[in-house]
Amino acid sequence: MMKTEFNSKYANLHLHSIASDGGFRPAHLVRLGKSLGYKALALTDHETIYGLPEFFEEAKKEEIDALAGCEYYGVIEGAVYHLVGLDFNPEHPSILALCEKMTRFRNENTKAKYDLVRKNGYFPEVSWEDIVKCNPRTDWYGPDQIGNTFDLMGIATYSTAIHEFRKAFNAGGVTISTQKLQAEEVIS
């Protein structure tokens, strides 16, 4: 078997920004990728393309090849798979519709969990509106955005808030499942 050695990095095709569950803004990912020697990058946030304009703008400034990407969830025979789409037109109506639908499912799920946790007496000081207001660079809300809100409001650190949210939700003994699409619908 022949072993190929690469002297330089070429691409990172699976990056998440604060538009979903990553820790950096899209522009910061581009600058970080460039500093690490990458020549091409793809932003593949979960179920949203919200960060792509900032990503493309910074990639152009930094002279790095940038690909549109998105990570979707799809069900095949009852199992949930992560499906990554790359190099598509983010303005295509079918892409916009799919991302809007998947983001709506995610947000409804996260809000239902958060509302249940608050109903059980946890986190009375932070409303859902606070979470939306504290995360202006996304349209996708999950535990990361809850953690960010608590951190920004000085209530708890990011990681502590996420841990406490999950612990409080699990203590309720209720399951709220996220609506998932069949993989065929995601791929088509």
Coordinates of N, CA, C and O in Angstrom, one line a residue:
M1 N 0.8 -1.2 0.0 CA 0.0 0.0 0.0 C 0.9 1.2 0.0 O 1.8 1.4 0.8
M2 N 0.6 2.1 -0.9 CA 1.4 3.4 -1.0 C 0.9 4.4 0.0 O -0.3 4.7 0.1
K3 N 1.8 5.0 0.7 CA 1.4 6.1 1.6 C 1.7 7.5 1.0 O 2.8 7.7 0.5
T4 N 0.7 8.3 1.0 CA 0.9 9.7 0.4 C 1.2 10.6 1.5 O 0.4 10.6 2.5
E5 N 2.2 11.4 1.4 CA 2.5 12.5 2.4 C 2.2 13.8 1.8 O 2.6 14.1 0.7
F6 N 1.5 14.6 2.6 CA 1.2 16.0 2.1 C 2.1 17.0 2.9 O 2.2 16.9 4.1
N7 N 2.7 17.9 2.2 CA 3.5 18.9 2.8 C 2.8 20.1 3.3 O 3.3 20.9 4.0
S8 N 1.6 20.3 2.8 CA 0.8 21.4 3.2 C -0.7 21.0 3.4 O -1.1 20.1 2.8
K9 N -1.4 21.8 4.2 CA -2.8 21.5 4.4 C -3.5 22.2 3.2 O -3.1 23.2 2.8
Y10 N -4.6 21.5 2.8 CA -5.3 22.1 1.7 C -6.7 22.7 2.2 O -7.0 23.8 2.0
A11 N -7.5 21.8 2.7 CA -8.9 22.2 3.0 C -9.4 21.7 4.3 O -9.1 20.6 4.7
N12 N -10.3 22.4 4.9 CA -11.1 21.9 6.0 C -12.6 22.1 5.6 O -13.0 23.3 5.4
L13 N -13.3 21.0 5.3 CA -14.6 21.1 4.7 C -15.7 20.8 5.7 O -16.8 20.4 5.3
H14 N -15.4 21.0 7.0 CA -16.5 20.8 8.0 C -16.3 21.7 9.2 O -15.7 21.3 10.2
L15 N -16.7 22.9 9.1 CA -16.6 23.9 10.1 C -18.0 24.4 10.6 O -18.9 24.5 9.8
H16 N -18.1 24.6 11.9 CA -19.3 25.2 12.5 C -19.0 26.5 13.2 O -17.9 26.6 13.8
S17 N -19.8 27.5 13.0 CA -19.6 28.8 13.6 C -20.7 29.0 14.7 O -21.5 28.1 14.9
I18 N -20.7 30.2 15.2 CA -21.7 30.6 16.2 C -23.1 30.6 15.6 O -24.1 30.7 16.4
A19 N -23.2 30.5 14.3 CA -24.5 30.4 13.7 C -25.2 29.1 14.0 O -26.5 29.0 13.9
S20 N -24.5 28.1 14.5 CA -25.1 26.9 15.0 C -24.4 26.5 16.4 O -24.6 27.2 17.3
D21 N -23.5 25.5 16.4 CA -23.0 25.1 17.6 C -21.5 25.3 17.7 O -20.8 24.6 18.5
G22 N -20.9 26.2 16.9 CA -19.5 26.4 17.0 C -19.1 27.6 17.9 O -20.0 28.3 18.4
G23 N -17.9 27.8 18.1 CA -17.4 28.8 19.1 C -16.9 30.1 18.5 O -16.6 31.0 19.2
F24 N -16.8 30.2 17.1 CA -16.2 31.3 16.5 C -17.2 31.9 15.4 O -18.0 31.2 14.8
R25 N -17.1 33.2 15.2 CA -17.9 33.8 14.1 C -17.3 33.3 12.8 O -16.1 32.9 12.7
P26 N -18.1 33.3 11.8 CA -17.6 32.8 10.5 C -16.3 33.5 10.0 O -15.4 32.9 9.5
A27 N -16.2 34.8 10.2 CA -15.0 35.6 9.8 C -13.8 35.1 10.6 O -12.7 35.0 10.0
H28 N -14.0 34.8 11.8 CA -12.9 34.3 12.7 C -12.4 32.9 12.2 O -11.2 32.7 12.2
L29 N -13.3 32.1 11.8 CA -13.0 30.8 11.2 C -12.1 30.9 10.0 O -11.1 30.2 9.8
V30 N -12.4 31.9 9.2 CA -11.6 32.1 7.9 C -10.2 32.5 8.3 O -9.2 32.0 7.8
R31 N -10.1 33.5 9.2 CA -8.8 34.0 9.6 C -8.0 32.9 10.4 O -6.8 32.7 10.1
L32 N -8.6 32.1 11.2 CA -8.0 31.0 11.8 C -7.5 29.9 10.8 O -6.4 29.4 10.9
G33 N -8.4 29.6 9.9 CA -8.0 28.6 8.8 C -6.8 29.1 8.0 O -5.9 28.3 7.8
K34 N -6.8 30.4 7.7 CA -5.6 30.9 7.0 C -4.4 30.8 7.8 O -3.3 30.4 7.3
S35 N -4.5 31.1 9.1 CA -3.3 31.1 10.0 C -2.8 29.6 10.1 O -1.6 29.4 10.4
L36 N -3.7 28.6 9.9 CA -3.2 27.2 10.0 C -2.8 26.7 8.7 O -2.4 25.5 8.6
G37 N -2.8 27.5 7.6 CA -2.3 27.1 6.3 C -3.3 26.5 5.4 O -2.9 26.0 4.3
Y38 N -4.6 26.6 5.7 CA -5.6 26.0 4.8 C -5.8 26.9 3.6 O -5.7 28.2 3.7
K39 N -6.0 26.3 2.4 CA -6.2 27.1 1.2 C -7.7 27.2 0.8 O -8.1 28.0 0.0
A40 N -8.5 26.3 1.4 CA -10.0 26.3 1.2 C -10.7 25.9 2.5 O -10.2 25.1 3.2
L41 N -11.9 26.4 2.6 CA -12.7 26.1 3.8 C -14.2 26.0 3.4 O -14.6 26.6 2.4
A42 N -14.9 25.2 4.1 CA -16.4 25.1 4.0 C -17.0 25.3 5.3 O -16.7 24.7 6.3
L43 N -18.0 26.2 5.3 CA -18.8 26.4 6.5 C -20.0 25.5 6.5 O -20.8 25.6 5.5
T44 N -20.1 24.6 7.4 CA -21.2 23.6 7.4 C -22.0 23.6 8.7 O -22.1 22.6 9.4
D45 N -22.5 24.8 9.0 CA -23.3 24.9 10.3 C -24.5 23.9 10.2 O -25.0 23.6 9.1
H46 N -25.0 23.5 11.4 CA -26.2 22.7 11.4 C -27.4 23.4 11.0 O -27.8 24.4 11.5
E47 N -28.0 22.9 9.9 CA -29.4 23.3 9.5 C -29.6 24.8 9.2 O -30.7 25.2 9.1
T48 N -28.5 25.5 9.0 CA -28.6 26.9 8.7 C -27.5 27.4 7.8 O -26.4 26.9 7.9
I49 N -27.8 28.4 7.0 CA -26.8 29.0 6.1 C -26.6 30.5 6.5 O -26.0 31.2 5.8
Y50 N -27.1 30.8 7.7 CA -27.1 32.2 8.2 C -25.7 32.8 8.2 O -25.5 34.0 7.9
G51 N -24.7 32.0 8.5 CA -23.3 32.6 8.6 C -22.6 32.7 7.3 O -21.4 33.2 7.2
L52 N -23.1 32.2 6.2 CA -22.4 32.1 4.9 C -22.0 33.5 4.3 O -20.9 33.7 3.9
P53 N -22.9 34.5 4.4 CA -22.4 35.8 3.8 C -21.2 36.4 4.5 O -20.2 36.8 3.8
E54 N -21.1 36.3 5.8 CA -19.9 36.8 6.5 C -18.7 35.9 6.2 O -17.6 36.4 6.0
F55 N -18.9 34.6 6.1 CA -17.9 33.7 5.7 C -17.3 34.0 4.4 O -16.1 34.1 4.2
F56 N -18.2 34.2 3.4 CA -17.7 34.4 2.0 C -17.0 35.8 1.9 O -16.0 35.9 1.2
E57 N -17.5 36.8 2.6 CA -16.9 38.1 2.6 C -15.5 38.1 3.1 O -14.5 38.6 2.5
E58 N -15.3 37.4 4.2 CA -14.0 37.3 4.9 C -13.0 36.4 4.0 O -11.8 36.7 3.9
A59 N -13.5 35.4 3.4 CA -12.7 34.5 2.6 C -12.2 35.3 1.4 O -11.0 35.1 1.0
K60 N -13.0 36.1 0.8 CA -12.6 36.9 -0.3 C -11.5 37.9 0.1 O -10.4 38.0 -0.6
K61 N -11.6 38.5 1.3 CA -10.6 39.4 1.8 C -9.3 38.7 2.0 O -8.2 39.2 1.8
E62 N -9.4 37.5 2.6 CA -8.2 36.7 3.0 C -7.7 35.8 1.8 O -6.7 35.1 2.0
E63 N -8.4 35.9 0.7 CA -8.0 35.1 -0.5 C -7.9 33.6 -0.3 O -6.9 32.9 -0.6
I64 N -9.0 33.1 0.3 CA -9.1 31.7 0.6 C -10.3 31.2 -0.2 O -11.4 31.9 -0.2
D65 N -10.3 30.0 -0.8 CA -11.4 29.5 -1.4 C -12.5 29.1 -0.4 O -12.1 28.5 0.6
A66 N -13.7 29.5 -0.6 CA -14.8 29.2 0.3 C -15.9 28.4 -0.4 O -16.3 28.8 -1.5
L67 N -16.4 27.4 0.3 CA -17.5 26.6 -0.2 C -18.7 26.8 0.7 O -18.6 26.8 1.9
A68 N -19.9 26.9 0.1 CA -21.1 26.8 0.9 C -21.3 25.4 1.4 O -21.0 24.4 0.7
G69 N -21.7 25.3 2.6 CA -22.0 24.0 3.2 C -23.1 24.0 4.2 O -23.4 25.1 4.7
C70 N -23.6 22.9 4.6 CA -24.6 22.8 5.6 C -24.7 21.4 6.1 O -24.6 20.4 5.2
E71 N -24.8 21.2 7.4 CA -25.0 19.8 7.9 C -26.4 19.6 8.3 O -27.0 20.4 9.1
Y72 N -27.1 18.6 7.7 CA -28.5 18.3 8.0 C -28.6 17.0 8.7 O -27.7 16.2 8.7
Y73 N -29.7 16.8 9.3 CA -30.0 15.5 9.9 C -31.1 14.9 9.0 O -32.1 15.5 8.6
G74 N -30.9 13.6 8.7 CA -31.9 12.8 7.9 C -32.1 11.4 8.5 O -31.1 10.9 9.1
V75 N -33.3 10.9 8.4 CA -33.6 9.6 8.9 C -33.6 8.6 7.8 O -34.2 8.8 6.7
I76 N -32.9 7.5 8.0 CA -32.8 6.3 7.1 C -33.2 5.1 8.0 O -32.4 4.8 8.9
E77 N -34.3 4.5 7.7 CA -34.7 3.3 8.4 C -34.7 3.5 9.9 O -34.2 2.6 10.6
G78 N -35.1 4.6 10.4 CA -35.2 4.9 11.8 C -34.0 5.4 12.5 O -34.1 5.9 13.6
A79 N -32.9 5.4 11.8 CA -31.6 5.9 12.4 C -31.4 7.3 11.8 O -31.6 7.6 10.7
V80 N -30.9 8.2 12.7 CA -30.6 9.6 12.3 C -29.1 9.7 11.8 O -28.2 9.2 12.5
Y81 N -28.9 10.3 10.7 CA -27.6 10.5 10.1 C -27.4 11.9 9.9 O -28.3 12.7 9.6
H82 N -26.1 12.3 10.0 CA -25.6 13.7 9.6 C -25.3 13.6 8.2 O -24.5 12.8 7.7
L83 N -25.9 14.5 7.4 CA -25.7 14.6 6.0 C -25.1 16.0 5.7 O -25.7 17.0 5.9
V84 N -23.9 16.0 5.1 CA -23.2 17.3 4.8 C -23.3 17.6 3.3 O -22.9 16.8 2.5
G85 N -23.9 18.7 3.0 CA -24.0 19.2 1.7 C -22.9 20.2 1.4 O -22.7 21.1 2.3
L86 N -22.3 20.2 0.3 CA -21.2 21.1 0.0 C -21.3 21.7 -1.4 O -21.8 21.0 -2.3
D87 N -20.8 22.9 -1.6 CA -20.7 23.5 -2.9 C -22.0 23.7 -3.6 O -22.1 23.3 -4.7
F88 N -23.0 24.3 -2.9 CA -24.3 24.5 -3.5 C -24.5 26.0 -3.6 O -23.8 26.8 -3.0
N89 N -25.6 26.4 -4.3 CA -26.0 27.8 -4.3 C -26.8 28.1 -3.1 O -28.0 27.6 -3.0
P90 N -26.3 28.9 -2.1 CA -27.1 29.1 -0.9 C -28.3 30.0 -1.1 O -29.1 30.1 -0.2
E91 N -28.5 30.5 -2.3 CA -29.7 31.4 -2.6 C -30.7 30.6 -3.4 O -31.8 31.1 -3.7
H92 N -30.5 29.3 -3.6 CA -31.4 28.5 -4.4 C -32.7 28.3 -3.5 O -32.6 28.0 -2.3
P93 N -33.9 28.5 -4.1 CA -35.1 28.4 -3.3 C -35.3 27.1 -2.5 O -35.8 27.1 -1.4
S94 N -34.8 26.0 -3.1 CA -35.0 24.7 -2.3 C -34.0 24.6 -1.1 O -34.4 24.1 -0.1
I95 N -32.8 25.2 -1.3 CA -31.9 25.3 -0.1 C -32.5 26.2 1.0 O -32.5 25.8 2.2
L96 N -33.0 27.3 0.6 CA -33.5 28.3 1.5 C -34.7 27.6 2.2 O -34.9 27.8 3.5
A97 N -35.6 26.9 1.5 CA -36.8 26.3 2.1 C -36.4 25.2 3.1 O -36.9 25.1 4.2
L98 N -35.4 24.4 2.7 CA -35.0 23.3 3.5 C -34.3 23.8 4.8 O -34.7 23.4 5.9
C99 N -33.5 24.8 4.7 CA -32.9 25.4 5.9 C -33.9 26.1 6.8 O -33.8 25.9 8.0
E100 N -34.9 26.8 6.2 CA -35.9 27.4 7.0 C -36.7 26.3 7.8 O -37.0 26.5 9.0
K101 N -37.0 25.3 7.1 CA -37.8 24.2 7.7 C -37.0 23.5 8.9 O -37.5 23.3 10.0
M102 N -35.8 23.2 8.6 CA -35.0 22.5 9.6 C -34.7 23.4 10.8 O -34.7 23.0 12.0
T103 N -34.4 24.7 10.5 CA -34.2 25.6 11.6 C -35.4 25.8 12.5 O -35.4 25.9 13.7
R104 N -36.6 25.9 11.8 CA -37.8 26.0 12.5 C -38.0 24.8 13.5 O -38.4 24.9 14.6
F105 N -37.7 23.6 13.0 CA -37.9 22.4 13.8 C -36.9 22.5 15.0 O -37.3 22.2 16.2
R106 N -35.7 22.9 14.8 CA -34.7 23.0 15.9 C -35.1 24.0 16.9 O -35.1 23.8 18.1
N107 N -35.6 25.2 16.4 CA -36.0 26.2 17.3 C -37.2 25.9 18.2 O -37.3 26.2 19.4
E108 N -38.2 25.2 17.5 CA -39.4 24.8 18.2 C -39.0 23.8 19.3 O -39.5 23.9 20.5
N109 N -38.1 22.9 19.0 CA -37.6 21.9 20.0 C -36.9 22.5 21.1 O -37.2 22.3 22.3
T110 N -35.9 23.4 20.8 CA -35.2 24.1 21.9 C -36.1 24.9 22.8 O -36.0 24.9 24.0
K111 N -37.0 25.7 22.2 CA -37.9 26.5 23.0 C -38.8 25.7 23.8 O -39.0 26.0 25.0
A112 N -39.3 24.6 23.3 CA -40.2 23.7 24.1 C -39.4 23.2 25.3 O -39.9 23.1 26.4
K113 N -38.2 22.7 25.1 CA -37.3 22.3 26.2 C -37.1 23.4 27.2 O -37.2 23.2 28.5
Y114 N -36.7 24.6 26.7 CA -36.5 25.7 27.6 C -37.7 26.1 28.4 O -37.6 26.3 29.6
D115 N -38.9 26.1 27.7 CA -40.1 26.5 28.4 C -40.4 25.5 29.5 O -40.9 25.8 30.6
L116 N -40.2 24.2 29.2 CA -40.5 23.2 30.2 C -39.5 23.3 31.4 O -40.0 23.2 32.6
V117 N -38.3 23.6 31.2 CA -37.3 23.8 32.3 C -37.7 25.0 33.1 O -37.7 24.9 34.4
R118 N -38.2 26.1 32.5 CA -38.6 27.3 33.2 C -39.9 27.0 34.0 O -40.1 27.4 35.1
K119 N -40.8 26.2 33.4 CA -42.0 25.8 34.1 C -41.8 25.1 35.4 O -42.5 25.2 36.3
N120 N -40.7 24.3 35.3 CA -40.3 23.5 36.5 C -39.4 24.3 37.5 O -38.9 23.8 38.5
G121 N -39.4 25.6 37.3 CA -38.7 26.5 38.3 C -37.3 26.9 38.0 O -36.7 27.6 38.9
Y122 N -36.7 26.4 37.0 CA -35.3 26.7 36.7 C -35.2 28.0 35.8 O -36.0 28.2 35.0
F123 N -34.1 28.7 36.0 CA -33.7 29.8 35.2 C -34.8 30.9 35.0 O -35.0 31.4 33.9
P124 N -35.5 31.3 36.1 CA -36.5 32.3 35.9 C -36.0 33.7 35.4 O -36.8 34.5 34.9
E125 N -34.7 33.9 35.6 CA -34.2 35.3 35.3 C -33.9 35.4 33.8 O -33.6 36.5 33.3
V126 N -34.0 34.4 33.0 CA -33.7 34.5 31.5 C -34.9 34.0 30.7 O -35.2 32.8 30.8
S127 N -35.4 34.9 29.9 CA -36.5 34.5 29.0 C -36.0 34.0 27.7 O -34.9 34.2 27.3
W128 N -36.9 33.4 26.9 CA -36.6 33.0 25.6 C -36.2 34.3 24.7 O -35.3 34.2 23.9
E129 N -36.9 35.4 25.0 CA -36.6 36.6 24.3 C -35.2 37.1 24.5 O -34.5 37.6 23.7
D130 N -34.7 36.8 25.8 CA -33.3 37.2 26.1 C -32.3 36.3 25.3 O -31.3 36.8 24.8
I131 N -32.7 35.0 25.1 CA -31.8 34.1 24.3 C -31.7 34.6 22.9 O -30.6 34.7 22.3
V132 N -32.9 35.0 22.3 CA -32.9 35.5 20.9 C -32.1 36.8 20.8 O -31.2 37.0 19.9
K133 N -32.3 37.7 21.8 CA -31.6 39.0 21.7 C -30.1 38.9 21.9 O -29.4 39.6 21.3
C134 N -29.7 38.0 22.7 CA -28.2 37.8 23.0 C -27.5 37.1 21.9 O -26.2 37.0 22.0
N135 N -28.2 36.6 20.9 CA -27.5 35.8 19.8 C -27.9 36.3 18.5 O -28.6 35.7 17.7
P136 N -27.6 37.6 18.2 CA -28.0 38.2 17.0 C -27.4 37.7 15.7 O -27.9 38.0 14.6
R137 N -26.4 36.9 15.8 CA -25.7 36.4 14.6 C -26.2 35.0 14.1 O -25.4 34.3 13.5
T138 N -27.4 34.7 14.5 CA -27.9 33.3 14.1 C -29.4 33.4 14.0 O -30.1 34.3 14.6
D139 N -29.9 32.4 13.4 CA -31.4 32.2 13.3 C -31.7 30.8 13.9 O -32.8 30.3 13.8
W140 N -30.7 30.1 14.5 CA -30.7 28.7 14.9 C -30.4 28.8 16.4 O -29.4 29.3 16.9
Y141 N -31.3 28.2 17.2 CA -31.1 28.2 18.7 C -31.1 26.8 19.3 O -32.0 26.1 19.2
G142 N -30.0 26.6 20.0 CA -29.8 25.3 20.7 C -29.1 25.6 22.0 O -29.0 26.7 22.4
P143 N -28.6 24.5 22.7 CA -28.0 24.7 24.0 C -26.8 25.7 23.9 O -26.6 26.4 24.9
D144 N -26.1 25.8 22.8 CA -25.0 26.7 22.8 C -25.5 28.2 22.9 O -24.8 29.0 23.5
Q145 N -26.6 28.5 22.3 CA -27.1 29.9 22.4 C -27.6 30.2 23.8 O -27.5 31.3 24.3
I146 N -28.1 29.1 24.5 CA -28.6 29.3 25.9 C -27.3 29.6 26.7 O -27.3 30.5 27.5
G147 N -26.3 28.8 26.5 CA -25.0 29.0 27.3 C -24.4 30.4 27.0 O -24.0 31.1 28.0
N148 N -24.5 30.8 25.8 CA -23.9 32.1 25.4 C -24.7 33.2 26.1 O -24.2 34.2 26.7
T149 N -26.0 33.1 26.2 CA -26.9 34.1 26.9 C -26.6 34.2 28.3 O -26.4 35.3 28.9
F150 N -26.5 33.1 29.0 CA -26.2 33.1 30.5 C -24.8 33.7 30.7 O -24.6 34.5 31.7
D151 N -23.8 33.4 29.8 CA -22.5 34.0 29.9 C -22.5 35.5 29.7 O -22.0 36.3 30.5
L152 N -23.2 35.9 28.7 CA -23.3 37.4 28.4 C -24.0 38.2 29.4 O -23.7 39.3 29.7
M153 N -25.0 37.5 30.1 CA -25.7 38.2 31.1 C -25.1 38.1 32.5 O -25.6 38.7 33.5
G154 N -23.9 37.4 32.5 CA -23.2 37.3 33.8 C -23.8 36.4 34.8 O -23.5 36.5 36.0
I155 N -24.6 35.5 34.4 CA -25.3 34.6 35.3 C -24.5 33.3 35.6 O -24.5 32.8 36.7
A156 N -23.9 32.8 34.5 CA -23.1 31.6 34.6 C -22.2 31.5 33.4 O -22.5 32.1 32.4
T157 N -21.2 30.7 33.6 CA -20.3 30.5 32.4 C -21.0 29.8 31.3 O -22.0 29.1 31.6
Y158 N -20.6 29.9 30.1 CA -21.1 29.2 29.0 C -21.3 27.7 29.2 O -22.4 27.1 29.1
S159 N -20.2 27.0 29.6 CA -20.3 25.6 29.8 C -21.1 25.2 31.0 O -21.8 24.2 30.9
T160 N -21.1 25.9 32.1 CA -21.9 25.7 33.2 C -23.4 25.8 32.9 O -24.2 24.9 33.3
A161 N -23.7 26.8 32.1 CA -25.1 27.0 31.7 C -25.7 25.9 30.9 O -26.8 25.4 31.1
I162 N -24.9 25.4 29.9 CA -25.3 24.3 29.1 C -25.5 23.0 29.9 O -26.5 22.3 29.8
H163 N -24.5 22.8 30.8 CA -24.6 21.6 31.7 C -25.8 21.7 32.5 O -26.6 20.7 32.7
E164 N -26.1 22.8 33.2 CA -27.3 23.0 34.0 C -28.6 22.9 33.3 O -29.6 22.3 33.8
F165 N -28.6 23.4 32.1 CA -29.8 23.3 31.2 C -30.1 21.8 30.9 O -31.2 21.4 31.1
R166 N -29.1 21.1 30.5 CA -29.3 19.7 30.2 C -29.7 18.9 31.4 O -30.6 18.0 31.4
K167 N -29.1 19.2 32.5 CA -29.4 18.5 33.8 C -30.8 18.8 34.2 O -31.6 17.9 34.6
A168 N -31.2 20.1 34.1 CA -32.6 20.5 34.5 C -33.6 19.8 33.6 O -34.7 19.3 34.0
F169 N -33.3 19.8 32.3 CA -34.3 19.2 31.4 C -34.4 17.7 31.6 O -35.5 17.2 31.7
N170 N -33.3 17.0 31.8 CA -33.3 15.6 32.1 C -34.0 15.2 33.4 O -34.6 14.2 33.5
A171 N -33.9 16.1 34.4 CA -34.5 15.9 35.7 C -36.1 15.9 35.5 O -36.7 15.3 36.4
G172 N -36.6 16.5 34.5 CA -38.0 16.6 34.3 C -38.6 15.2 33.8 O -39.8 15.0 33.9
G173 N -37.7 14.4 33.3 CA -38.2 13.0 32.9 C -39.0 13.1 31.6 O -39.7 12.1 31.3
V174 N -39.0 14.2 30.9 CA -39.8 14.3 29.7 C -38.9 14.3 28.5 O -37.8 14.8 28.5
T175 N -39.4 13.7 27.4 CA -38.7 13.7 26.2 C -39.4 14.5 25.2 O -40.6 14.4 25.0
I176 N -38.7 15.5 24.6 CA -39.3 16.2 23.5 C -38.4 16.0 22.3 O -37.2 16.3 22.3
S177 N -38.9 15.3 21.3 CA -38.1 14.9 20.2 C -38.1 16.0 19.1 O -39.2 16.6 18.9
T178 N -37.0 16.1 18.4 CA -36.9 17.1 17.3 C -37.5 16.4 16.1 O -37.1 15.2 15.8
Q179 N -38.3 17.1 15.3 CA -38.9 16.5 14.1 C -37.7 16.4 13.1 O -36.9 17.3 13.0
K180 N -37.6 15.3 12.5 CA -36.6 15.0 11.5 C -37.2 14.7 10.2 O -38.3 14.1 10.1
L181 N -36.5 15.0 9.1 CA -36.9 14.7 7.8 C -36.3 13.3 7.3 O -35.2 12.9 7.8
Q182 N -37.0 12.7 6.4 CA -36.4 11.5 5.8 C -35.2 11.9 5.0 O -35.2 13.0 4.4
A183 N -34.1 11.1 5.0 CA -32.9 11.5 4.2 C -33.2 11.8 2.8 O -32.6 12.7 2.2
E184 N -34.2 11.1 2.2 CA -34.5 11.4 0.8 C -35.0 12.8 0.6 O -34.7 13.5 -0.4
E185 N -35.7 13.4 1.6 CA -36.2 14.8 1.5 C -35.0 15.7 1.6 O -35.0 16.8 0.9
V186 N -34.1 15.4 2.4 CA -32.9 16.3 2.6 C -32.0 16.2 1.4 O -31.6 17.3 0.9
I187 N -31.9 15.1 0.8 CA -31.0 14.9 -0.4 C -31.6 15.5 -1.7 O -30.9 16.0 -2.5
S188 N -32.9 15.4 -1.8 CA -33.5 15.8 -3.1 C -33.5 17.3 -3.4 O -33.2 18.2 -2.7

